[in-house]
Amino acid sequence: MDKLKNFMKSKKVDRHFKRSGQGAKLSDGSSSSSKPSVVPGSMQGAHEVDRVHASDVAAQAALKRMYAGEATVSSSQKKIQMMAQRELEQERRERESTSAQFANDIKNLRVQDTVVHELDHSNAISAVKFTCELLGDDVALPKNELRSYLESYLREEMGEEGVVPATLMITSLNNSEPRKVAMETIRKYLQNILENQSDPKFRKIRMSNKAFQERVLAVKGGREFLEAVGFEEMEDKNGELSERYLVMSEEAALNDARLIQALELLDGATPLALKVARDTKTFTLKEGEKISSPKLPPDFFNLTGDELKREQERMNIQVDRLTTMRTREMREKDAKSADYRYKYSLVRVRTPDRCMIQGVFGVQEQLLAVREWIHSLLASPDAEFDLKDAATGTLKDETKSLAELGLVPAVTIHLDYRGDVDPSILSTDVMNDAIPFSIQ
């Protein structure tokens, strides 16, 4: 593990010097034994009509009981009865109409191409970019491009200490399951060699072996790791036939320290974490200029083609919830689950001196991350300020995520200084990159 840490530390130093220079239905009864049922679509409308009919019968029975003991009924009383009956009938018709409309809306609902998931690109942001600790914040690229860049970088680092970059290739450039299988297979190879150092059959891997090809060769960094610990490709001729193998010499097999160190490195390595790059942009604003809503690229959204069907189901559930009593906790849970559609948020911050900074965040990042980002761009990094949202006022709970605060998928908030404001709020370096918002 020390080798891995030293490798990462050395790259950070290099970069430093390079830079220097559920509930009860409202219409249900009160019996605790009865359980509310949810009937989707047009069947829900039919049950609603049945409940209305039952309500009408109960109301009419109450009227009969009211006048049961009277021998004669006055004209005024008859008038009241007739008015009550007309009101009940009108209410019944209105409820029937509403229920029928709900049923019709759901019946006619179709999964269509939706604007939300295929928004046009704009100059606001072309794509979400990422960085990683090894490469530094200066390298910010879309995810696929960053992975390609990282692979090229690690291959260039293969040398005497090739075990480290090879390990990082295995852990960081492959999906979870192939990575796991490759690491288990390589681990078994090395353990067998350590336990049987004098037996050559454990130091020889047939390259045409299907299991080896699928488990190790198909994984980026797999072959590189084996070569880094001492395996070499050789050809074994048997008459006219020849077979290629990866073979470890007996001398390399006897180097216990090297093999054990490689095993420890493999066991302790974790994938390089990719972070959302802030992709900071600075704009100047005209007096009174309004900020138009940005058009976001598709990678801001989670929904795929298959998930559009689930969106229809979600709408059906939402219709049912409109007729159901729900606690505050249930409503908050509903709101949080709705954010599954968004992965990132475009945050814009207006300053008092008619400037605006723009950055990209993951929706699960805390508001505190936004504050720290703003501090890094100020002329006075220690300055105190509040963040205000036009809809909710001052944003106080900075431990909550942007999704929990409803600041997705794009939001404009205001920076409000505490105390005196310097003529230039943002640092000189930040302002040097500013462009007029109107031409973006």
PDB file of C-alpha atoms in Angstrom, residues 158-170 182-183 185-191 203-205 215-234 245-249 252-253 258-259 262-263 266:
ATOM      1  CA  MET A 158       4.329   1.273 -16.748  1.00  0.00           C
ATOM      2  CA  GLY A 159       7.985   0.758 -15.844  1.00  0.00           C
ATOM      3  CA  GLU A 160       9.972  -0.882 -13.099  1.00  0.00           C
ATOM      4  CA  GLU A 161       7.107  -0.260 -10.711  1.00  0.00           C
ATOM      5  CA  GLY A 162       4.489  -1.328 -13.225  1.00  0.00           C
ATOM      6  CA  VAL A 163       2.504  -3.202 -10.570  1.00  0.00           C
ATOM      7  CA  VAL A 164       1.059   0.084  -9.268  1.00  0.00           C
ATOM      8  CA  PRO A 165      -0.322   1.494 -12.551  1.00  0.00           C
ATOM      9  CA  ALA A 166      -1.453  -2.000 -13.594  1.00  0.00           C
ATOM     10  CA  THR A 167      -3.388  -2.331 -10.337  1.00  0.00           C
ATOM     11  CA  LEU A 168      -5.008   1.060 -10.881  1.00  0.00           C
ATOM     12  CA  MET A 169      -5.955   0.018 -14.404  1.00  0.00           C
ATOM     13  CA  ILE A 170      -7.705  -3.095 -13.092  1.00  0.00           C
ATOM     14  CA  ALA A 182      -9.961 -10.834 -12.624  1.00  0.00           C
ATOM     15  CA  MET A 183      -8.591  -9.959  -9.204  1.00  0.00           C
ATOM     16  CA  THR A 185      -8.077 -15.195 -10.667  1.00  0.00           C
ATOM     17  CA  ILE A 186      -4.783 -13.299 -10.484  1.00  0.00           C
ATOM     18  CA  ARG A 187      -4.724 -13.719  -6.726  1.00  0.00           C
ATOM     19  CA  LYS A 188      -5.102 -17.482  -7.162  1.00  0.00           C
ATOM     20  CA  TYR A 189      -2.214 -17.571  -9.660  1.00  0.00           C
ATOM     21  CA  LEU A 190       0.142 -15.817  -7.250  1.00  0.00           C
ATOM     22  CA  GLN A 191      -0.923 -17.857  -4.225  1.00  0.00           C
ATOM     23  CA  ARG A 203       4.216 -20.797 -13.359  1.00  0.00           C
ATOM     24  CA  LYS A 204       2.754 -21.383 -16.801  1.00  0.00           C
ATOM     25  CA  ILE A 205      -0.540 -20.000 -18.188  1.00  0.00           C
ATOM     26  CA  ARG A 215     -11.324 -13.607 -16.783  1.00  0.00           C
ATOM     27  CA  VAL A 216      -7.976 -11.864 -17.213  1.00  0.00           C
ATOM     28  CA  LEU A 217      -7.125 -10.866 -20.785  1.00  0.00           C
ATOM     29  CA  ALA A 218     -10.530  -9.239 -21.307  1.00  0.00           C
ATOM     30  CA  VAL A 219      -9.908  -6.962 -18.320  1.00  0.00           C
ATOM     31  CA  LYS A 220      -7.853  -3.800 -18.771  1.00  0.00           C
ATOM     32  CA  GLY A 221      -4.672  -4.093 -16.737  1.00  0.00           C
ATOM     33  CA  GLY A 222      -4.943  -7.866 -16.248  1.00  0.00           C
ATOM     34  CA  ARG A 223      -2.103  -8.902 -18.530  1.00  0.00           C
ATOM     35  CA  GLU A 224      -0.082  -5.822 -17.545  1.00  0.00           C
ATOM     36  CA  PHE A 225      -0.248  -6.875 -13.889  1.00  0.00           C
ATOM     37  CA  LEU A 226       0.979 -10.418 -14.627  1.00  0.00           C
ATOM     38  CA  GLU A 227       3.865  -9.082 -16.702  1.00  0.00           C
ATOM     39  CA  ALA A 228       4.733  -6.613 -13.928  1.00  0.00           C
ATOM     40  CA  VAL A 229       5.171  -9.456 -11.397  1.00  0.00           C
ATOM     41  CA  GLY A 230       7.405 -11.497 -13.723  1.00  0.00           C
ATOM     42  CA  PHE A 231       5.352 -13.336 -16.359  1.00  0.00           C
ATOM     43  CA  GLU A 232       6.701 -13.279 -19.927  1.00  0.00           C
ATOM     44  CA  GLU A 233       5.090 -14.417 -23.169  1.00  0.00           C
ATOM     45  CA  MET A 234       6.735 -17.481 -24.705  1.00  0.00           C
ATOM     46  CA  TYR A 245       2.056 -19.143 -22.823  1.00  0.00           C
ATOM     47  CA  LEU A 246       2.720 -16.619 -20.118  1.00  0.00           C
ATOM     48  CA  VAL A 247       5.578 -18.075 -18.112  1.00  0.00           C
ATOM     49  CA  MET A 248       7.260 -16.986 -14.870  1.00  0.00           C
ATOM     50  CA  SER A 249      10.877 -17.942 -14.391  1.00  0.00           C
ATOM     51  CA  ALA A 252      11.028 -14.653 -10.263  1.00  0.00           C
ATOM     52  CA  ALA A 253       8.913 -17.271  -8.477  1.00  0.00           C
ATOM     53  CA  ARG A 258       7.855  -9.141  -4.631  1.00  0.00           C
ATOM     54  CA  LEU A 259       4.903 -11.530  -4.989  1.00  0.00           C
ATOM     55  CA  ALA A 262       1.918  -7.454  -5.307  1.00  0.00           C
ATOM     56  CA  LEU A 263      -0.798  -9.457  -3.530  1.00  0.00           C
ATOM     57  CA  LEU A 266      -4.037  -5.940  -5.245  1.00  0.00           C
TER      58      LEU A 266
END
